mmCIF file of C-alpha atoms in Angstrom:
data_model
loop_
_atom_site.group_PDB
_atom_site.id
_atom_site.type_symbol
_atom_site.label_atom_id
_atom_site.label_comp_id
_atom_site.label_asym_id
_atom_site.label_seq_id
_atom_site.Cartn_x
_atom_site.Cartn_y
_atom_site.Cartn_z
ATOM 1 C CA UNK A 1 -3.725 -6.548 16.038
ATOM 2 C CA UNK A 2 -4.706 -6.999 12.812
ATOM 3 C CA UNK A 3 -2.789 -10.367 11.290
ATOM 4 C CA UNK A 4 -2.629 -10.729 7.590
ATOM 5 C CA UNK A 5 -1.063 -13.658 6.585
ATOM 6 C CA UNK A 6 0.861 -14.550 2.674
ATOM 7 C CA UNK A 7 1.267 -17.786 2.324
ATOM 8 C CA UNK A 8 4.724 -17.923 0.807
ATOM 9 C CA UNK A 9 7.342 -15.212 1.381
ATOM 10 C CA UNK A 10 9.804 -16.498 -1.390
ATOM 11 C CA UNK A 11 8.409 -18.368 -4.416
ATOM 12 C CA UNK A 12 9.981 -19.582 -7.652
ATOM 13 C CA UNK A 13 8.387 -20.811 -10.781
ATOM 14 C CA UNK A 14 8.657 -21.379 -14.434
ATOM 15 C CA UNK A 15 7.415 -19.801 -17.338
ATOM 16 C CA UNK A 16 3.671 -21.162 -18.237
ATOM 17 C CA UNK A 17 3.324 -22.564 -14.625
ATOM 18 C CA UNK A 18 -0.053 -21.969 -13.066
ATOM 19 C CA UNK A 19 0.633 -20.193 -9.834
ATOM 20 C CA UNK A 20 -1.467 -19.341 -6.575
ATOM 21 C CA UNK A 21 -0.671 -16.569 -3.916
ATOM 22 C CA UNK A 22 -2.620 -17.148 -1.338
ATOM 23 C CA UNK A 23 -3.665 -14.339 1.565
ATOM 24 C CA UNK A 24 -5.338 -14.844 4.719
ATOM 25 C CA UNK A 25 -6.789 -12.371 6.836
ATOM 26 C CA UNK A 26 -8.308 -12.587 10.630
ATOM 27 C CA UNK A 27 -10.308 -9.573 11.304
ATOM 28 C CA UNK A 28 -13.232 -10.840 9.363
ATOM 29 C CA UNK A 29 -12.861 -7.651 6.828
ATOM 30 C CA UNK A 30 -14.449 -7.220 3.855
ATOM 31 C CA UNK A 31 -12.092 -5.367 1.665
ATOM 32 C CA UNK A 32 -9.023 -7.780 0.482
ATOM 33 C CA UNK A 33 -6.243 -6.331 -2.292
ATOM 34 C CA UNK A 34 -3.109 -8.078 -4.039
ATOM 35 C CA UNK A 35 -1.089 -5.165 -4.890
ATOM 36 C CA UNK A 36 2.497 -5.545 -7.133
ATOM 37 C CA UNK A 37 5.370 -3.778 -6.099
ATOM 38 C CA UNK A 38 8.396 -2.715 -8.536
ATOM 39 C CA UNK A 39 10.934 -0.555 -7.955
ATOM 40 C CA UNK A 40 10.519 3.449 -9.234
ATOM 41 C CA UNK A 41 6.735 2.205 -9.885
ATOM 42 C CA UNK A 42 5.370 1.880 -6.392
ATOM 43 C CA UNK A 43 2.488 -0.521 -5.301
ATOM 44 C CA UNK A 44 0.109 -0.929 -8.455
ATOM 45 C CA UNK A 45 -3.389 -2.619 -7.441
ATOM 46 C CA UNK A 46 -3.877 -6.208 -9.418
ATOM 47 C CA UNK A 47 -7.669 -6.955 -7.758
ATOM 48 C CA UNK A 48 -9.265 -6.252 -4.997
ATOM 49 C CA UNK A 49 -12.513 -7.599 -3.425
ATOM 50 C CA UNK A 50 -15.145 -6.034 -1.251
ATOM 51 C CA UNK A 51 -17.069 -8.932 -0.400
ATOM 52 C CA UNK A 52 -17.244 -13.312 -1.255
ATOM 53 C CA UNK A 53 -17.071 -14.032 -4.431
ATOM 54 C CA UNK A 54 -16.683 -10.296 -5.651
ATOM 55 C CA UNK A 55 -14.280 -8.932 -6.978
ATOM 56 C CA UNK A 56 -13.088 -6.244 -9.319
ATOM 57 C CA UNK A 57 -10.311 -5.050 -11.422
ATOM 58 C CA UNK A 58 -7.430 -2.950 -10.520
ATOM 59 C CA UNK A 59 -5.151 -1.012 -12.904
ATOM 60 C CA UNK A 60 -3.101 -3.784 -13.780
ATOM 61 C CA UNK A 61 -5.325 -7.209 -14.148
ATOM 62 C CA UNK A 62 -3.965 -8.603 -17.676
ATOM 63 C CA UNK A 63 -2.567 -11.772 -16.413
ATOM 64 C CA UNK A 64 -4.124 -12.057 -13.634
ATOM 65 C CA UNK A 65 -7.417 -13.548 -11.638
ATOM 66 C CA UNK A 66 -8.281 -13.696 -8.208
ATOM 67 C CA UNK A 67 -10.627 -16.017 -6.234
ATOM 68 C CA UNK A 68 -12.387 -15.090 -2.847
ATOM 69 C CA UNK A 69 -14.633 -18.101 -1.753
ATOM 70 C CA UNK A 70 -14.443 -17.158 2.005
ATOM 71 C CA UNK A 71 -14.848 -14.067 3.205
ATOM 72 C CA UNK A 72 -11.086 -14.288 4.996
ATOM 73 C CA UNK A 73 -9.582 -15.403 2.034
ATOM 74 C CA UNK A 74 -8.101 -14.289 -1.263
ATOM 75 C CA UNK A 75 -6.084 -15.477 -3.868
ATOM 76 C CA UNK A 76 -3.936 -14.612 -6.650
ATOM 77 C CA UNK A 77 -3.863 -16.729 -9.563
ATOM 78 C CA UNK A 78 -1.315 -16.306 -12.721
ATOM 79 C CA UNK A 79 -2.948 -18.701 -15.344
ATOM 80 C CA UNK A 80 0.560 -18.956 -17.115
ATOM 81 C CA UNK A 81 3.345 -17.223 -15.256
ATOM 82 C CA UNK A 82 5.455 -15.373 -17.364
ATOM 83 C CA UNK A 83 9.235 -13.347 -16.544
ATOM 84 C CA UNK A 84 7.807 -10.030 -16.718
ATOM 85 C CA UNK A 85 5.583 -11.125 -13.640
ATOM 86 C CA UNK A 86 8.369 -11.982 -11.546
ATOM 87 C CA UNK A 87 8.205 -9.237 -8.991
ATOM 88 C CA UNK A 88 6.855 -8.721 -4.969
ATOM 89 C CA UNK A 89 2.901 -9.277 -4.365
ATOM 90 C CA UNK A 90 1.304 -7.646 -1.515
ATOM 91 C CA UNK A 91 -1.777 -8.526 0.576
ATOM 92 C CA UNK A 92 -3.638 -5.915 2.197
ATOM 93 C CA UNK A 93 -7.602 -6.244 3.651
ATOM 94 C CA UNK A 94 -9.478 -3.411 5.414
ATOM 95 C CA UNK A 95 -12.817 -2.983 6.201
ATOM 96 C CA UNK A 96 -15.639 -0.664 4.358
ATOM 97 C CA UNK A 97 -15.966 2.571 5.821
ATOM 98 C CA UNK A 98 -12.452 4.013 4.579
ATOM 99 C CA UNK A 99 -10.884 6.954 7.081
ATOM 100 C CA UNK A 100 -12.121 4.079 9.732
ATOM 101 C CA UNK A 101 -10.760 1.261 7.503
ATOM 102 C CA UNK A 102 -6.526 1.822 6.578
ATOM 103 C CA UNK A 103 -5.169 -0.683 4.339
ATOM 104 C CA UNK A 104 -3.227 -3.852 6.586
ATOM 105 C CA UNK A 105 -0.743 -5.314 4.628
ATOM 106 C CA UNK A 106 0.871 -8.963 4.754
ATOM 107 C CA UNK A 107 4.847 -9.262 4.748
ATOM 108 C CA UNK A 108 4.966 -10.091 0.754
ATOM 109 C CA UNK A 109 5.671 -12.903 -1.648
ATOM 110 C CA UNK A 110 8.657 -12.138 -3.444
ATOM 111 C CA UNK A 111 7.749 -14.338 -6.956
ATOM 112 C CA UNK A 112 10.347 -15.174 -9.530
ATOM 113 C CA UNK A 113 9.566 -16.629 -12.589
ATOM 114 C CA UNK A 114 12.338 -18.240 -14.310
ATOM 115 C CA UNK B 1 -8.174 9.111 -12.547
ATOM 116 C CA UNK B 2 -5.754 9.795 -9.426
ATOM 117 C CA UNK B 3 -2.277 9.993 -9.714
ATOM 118 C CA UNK B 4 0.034 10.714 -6.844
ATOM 119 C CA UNK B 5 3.845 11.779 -7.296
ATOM 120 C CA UNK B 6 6.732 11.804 -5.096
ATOM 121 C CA UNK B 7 9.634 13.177 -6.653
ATOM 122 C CA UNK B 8 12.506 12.098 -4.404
ATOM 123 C CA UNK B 9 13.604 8.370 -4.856
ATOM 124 C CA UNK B 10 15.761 8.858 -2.053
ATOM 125 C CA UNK B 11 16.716 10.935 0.714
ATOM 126 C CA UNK B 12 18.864 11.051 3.512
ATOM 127 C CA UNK B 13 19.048 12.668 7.049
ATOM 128 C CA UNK B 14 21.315 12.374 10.253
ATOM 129 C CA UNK B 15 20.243 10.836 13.278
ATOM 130 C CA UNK B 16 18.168 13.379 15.529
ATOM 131 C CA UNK B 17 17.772 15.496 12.497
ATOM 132 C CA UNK B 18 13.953 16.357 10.752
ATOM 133 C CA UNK B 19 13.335 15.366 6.961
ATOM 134 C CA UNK B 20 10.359 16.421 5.037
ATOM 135 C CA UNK B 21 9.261 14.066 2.331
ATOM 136 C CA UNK B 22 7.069 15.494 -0.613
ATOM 137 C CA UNK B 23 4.105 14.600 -2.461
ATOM 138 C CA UNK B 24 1.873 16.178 -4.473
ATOM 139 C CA UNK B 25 -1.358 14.171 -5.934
ATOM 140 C CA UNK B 26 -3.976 15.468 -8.881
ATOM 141 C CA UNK B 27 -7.731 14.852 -8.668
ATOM 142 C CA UNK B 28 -11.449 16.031 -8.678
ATOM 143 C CA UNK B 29 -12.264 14.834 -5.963
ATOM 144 C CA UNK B 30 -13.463 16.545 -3.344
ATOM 145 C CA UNK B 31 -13.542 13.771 -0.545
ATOM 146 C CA UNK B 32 -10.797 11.843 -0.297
ATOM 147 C CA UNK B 33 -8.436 11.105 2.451
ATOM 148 C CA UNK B 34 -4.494 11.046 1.832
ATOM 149 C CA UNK B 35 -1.619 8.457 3.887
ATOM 150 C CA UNK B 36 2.030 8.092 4.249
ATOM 151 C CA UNK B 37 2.773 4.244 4.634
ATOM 152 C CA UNK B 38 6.545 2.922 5.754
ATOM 153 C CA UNK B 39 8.167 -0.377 4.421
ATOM 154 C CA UNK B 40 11.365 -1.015 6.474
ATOM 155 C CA UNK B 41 13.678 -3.395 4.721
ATOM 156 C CA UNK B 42 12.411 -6.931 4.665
ATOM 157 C CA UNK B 43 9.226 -5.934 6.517
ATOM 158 C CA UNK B 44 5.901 -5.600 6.075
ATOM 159 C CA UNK B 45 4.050 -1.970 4.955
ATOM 160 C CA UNK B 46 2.942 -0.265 7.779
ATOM 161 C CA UNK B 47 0.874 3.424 8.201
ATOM 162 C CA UNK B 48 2.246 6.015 9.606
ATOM 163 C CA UNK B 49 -0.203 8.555 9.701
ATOM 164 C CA UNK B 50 -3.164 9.686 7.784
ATOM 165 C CA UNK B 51 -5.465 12.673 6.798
ATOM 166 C CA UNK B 52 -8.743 13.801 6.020
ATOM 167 C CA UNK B 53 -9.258 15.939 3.209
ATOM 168 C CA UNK B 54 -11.762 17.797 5.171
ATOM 169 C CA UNK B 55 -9.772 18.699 7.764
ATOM 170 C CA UNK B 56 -8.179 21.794 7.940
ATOM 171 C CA UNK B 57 -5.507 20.917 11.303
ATOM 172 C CA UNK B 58 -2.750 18.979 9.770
ATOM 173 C CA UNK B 59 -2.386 15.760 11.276
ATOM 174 C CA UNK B 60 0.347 14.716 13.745
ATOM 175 C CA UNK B 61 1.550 11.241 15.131
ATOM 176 C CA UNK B 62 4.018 11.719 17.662
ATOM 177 C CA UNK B 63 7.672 12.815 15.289
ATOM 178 C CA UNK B 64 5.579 12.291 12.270
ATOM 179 C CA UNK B 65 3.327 15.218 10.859
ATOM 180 C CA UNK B 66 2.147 16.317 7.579
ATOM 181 C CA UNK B 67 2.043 19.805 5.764
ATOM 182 C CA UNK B 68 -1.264 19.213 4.286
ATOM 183 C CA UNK B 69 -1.552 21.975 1.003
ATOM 184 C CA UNK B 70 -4.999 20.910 -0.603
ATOM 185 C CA UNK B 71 -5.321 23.868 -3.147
ATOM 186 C CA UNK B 72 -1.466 22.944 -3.830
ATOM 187 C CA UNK B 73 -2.498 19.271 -3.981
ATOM 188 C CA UNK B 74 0.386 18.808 -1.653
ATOM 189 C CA UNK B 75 1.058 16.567 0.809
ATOM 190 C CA UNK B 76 4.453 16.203 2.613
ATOM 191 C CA UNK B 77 6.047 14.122 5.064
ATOM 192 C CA UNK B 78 7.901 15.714 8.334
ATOM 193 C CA UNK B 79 10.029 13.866 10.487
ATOM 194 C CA UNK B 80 11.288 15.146 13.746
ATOM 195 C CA UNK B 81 14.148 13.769 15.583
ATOM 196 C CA UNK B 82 14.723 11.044 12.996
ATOM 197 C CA UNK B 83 16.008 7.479 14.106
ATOM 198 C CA UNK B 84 17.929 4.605 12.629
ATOM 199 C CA UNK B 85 14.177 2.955 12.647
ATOM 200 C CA UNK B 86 12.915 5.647 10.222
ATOM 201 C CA UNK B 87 15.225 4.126 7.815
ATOM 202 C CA UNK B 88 12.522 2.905 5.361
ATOM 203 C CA UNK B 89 10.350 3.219 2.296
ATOM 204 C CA UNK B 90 7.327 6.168 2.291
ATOM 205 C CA UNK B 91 4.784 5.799 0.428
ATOM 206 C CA UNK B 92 2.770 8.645 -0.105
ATOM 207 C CA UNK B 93 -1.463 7.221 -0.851
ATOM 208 C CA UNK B 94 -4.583 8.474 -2.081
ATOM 209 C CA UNK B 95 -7.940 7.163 -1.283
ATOM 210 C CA UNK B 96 -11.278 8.374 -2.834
ATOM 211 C CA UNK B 97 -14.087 8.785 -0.373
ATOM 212 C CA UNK B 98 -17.050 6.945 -0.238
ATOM 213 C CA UNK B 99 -17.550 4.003 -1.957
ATOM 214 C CA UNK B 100 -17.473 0.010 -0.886
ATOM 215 C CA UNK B 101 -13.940 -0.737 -0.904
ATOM 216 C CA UNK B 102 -11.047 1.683 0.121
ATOM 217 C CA UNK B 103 -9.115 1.666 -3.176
ATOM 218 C CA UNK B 104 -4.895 2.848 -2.153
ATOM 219 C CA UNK B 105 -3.519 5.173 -5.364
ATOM 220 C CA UNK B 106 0.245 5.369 -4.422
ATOM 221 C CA UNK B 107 3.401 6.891 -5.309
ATOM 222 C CA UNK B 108 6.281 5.667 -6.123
ATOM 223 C CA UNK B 109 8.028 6.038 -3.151
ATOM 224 C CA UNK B 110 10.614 7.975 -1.147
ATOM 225 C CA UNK B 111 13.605 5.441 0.145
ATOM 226 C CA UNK B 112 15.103 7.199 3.328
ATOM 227 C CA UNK B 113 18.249 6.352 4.871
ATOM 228 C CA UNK B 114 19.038 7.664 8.496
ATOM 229 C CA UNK B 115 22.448 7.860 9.285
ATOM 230 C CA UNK B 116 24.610 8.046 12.492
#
């Protein structure tokens, strides 16, 4: 089965705090996504990346950045958390072809930023 | 752009009883695929079944099968013999064909409750 894995599930920081979310995935795919999830908005897609050191923006990147230096790898990086960030970040990889390629997701990081 | 809509925040249904869950979706696309993914409480997003624009034979995963409308742009959700496991979060997806990375448009989500 596919395994991906977010490195925190809980997570607390501070206003201006530099924060990582990191995601690890271990079906060597391609595709890797952080997604935010809010309630009566759904999952909104921050990055995504279809290959190391690509990536490309999602509907909602103002805030945000994402690093993928290994092709399992990729993280989310809010240069100065603020409160209106505070929310839960999915994790999802697939690989390119997709029908043949769902989404996997990782359990979450539920972030609050006090 | 794609947007996808699901226009009940929450449902409910007894045990052993079906539900249908809508969603309708707007594009011009003409190859795309469409999912319904499930998010128990506390637990990670999982699909439930999935469907190819192309197809014309709505697709069917053992209780779970949709009611695939594409000149509607409608997609809905039908569970048979619903369980206290089925008590989740559907999310109703759109992905454009084609293309390097399988981009997820979703909705905002249907939260069931099943109920003894």
């Amino acid at each position: 089965d596919v395994k991906v894995t977010q490195s925190s599930r809980y997570l607390v920081k501070r206003t201006g705090e530099k924060v990582f979310l990191e995601c690890v995935q271990d079906m060597d795919h391609e595709n890797m996504f952080w997604y935010r999830q809010d309630p009566g908005l759904g999952l909104r897609l921050i990055y995504f990346s279809y290959d190391v050191k690509m990536k490309e923006k999602g509907d909602i990147p103002e805030g945000y950045s994402v690093s993928r230096e290994k092709k399992e790898r990729f993280s989310l990086i809010l240069e100065s958390a603020s409160t209106n960030q505070t929310s839960m970040y999915l994790c999802a990889s697939s690989w390119t072809g997709g029908l043949l390629g769902p989404q996997h997701f990782g359990d979450g990081t539920r972030l609050s930023i006090l | 752009a794609q947007t996808v809509t699901q226009s009940q925040p929450e449902m409910s249904v007894q045990e052993a009883e079906t539900v249908t869950l809508s969603c309708t979706y707007d594009t011009s696309e003409n190859n795309y695929y469409l999912f319904w993914y499930k998010q128990p409480p506390s637990r990670q997003m999982i699909l439930v079944i999935r469907q190819e624009a192309y197809k014309q034979q709505n697709a069917t995963e053992n209780r779970f099968s949709v009611n695939f409308q594409k000149a509607a742009k409608s997609f809905s959700l039908k569970i048979s013999d619903s369980q206290l496991g089925d008590t989740a979060m559907y999310f109703c997806a759109f992905m454009k064909g084609g293309g390097t990375a399988s981009k997820l448009t979703f909705g905002t989500g249907t939260r069931l409750q099943v109920t003894l």
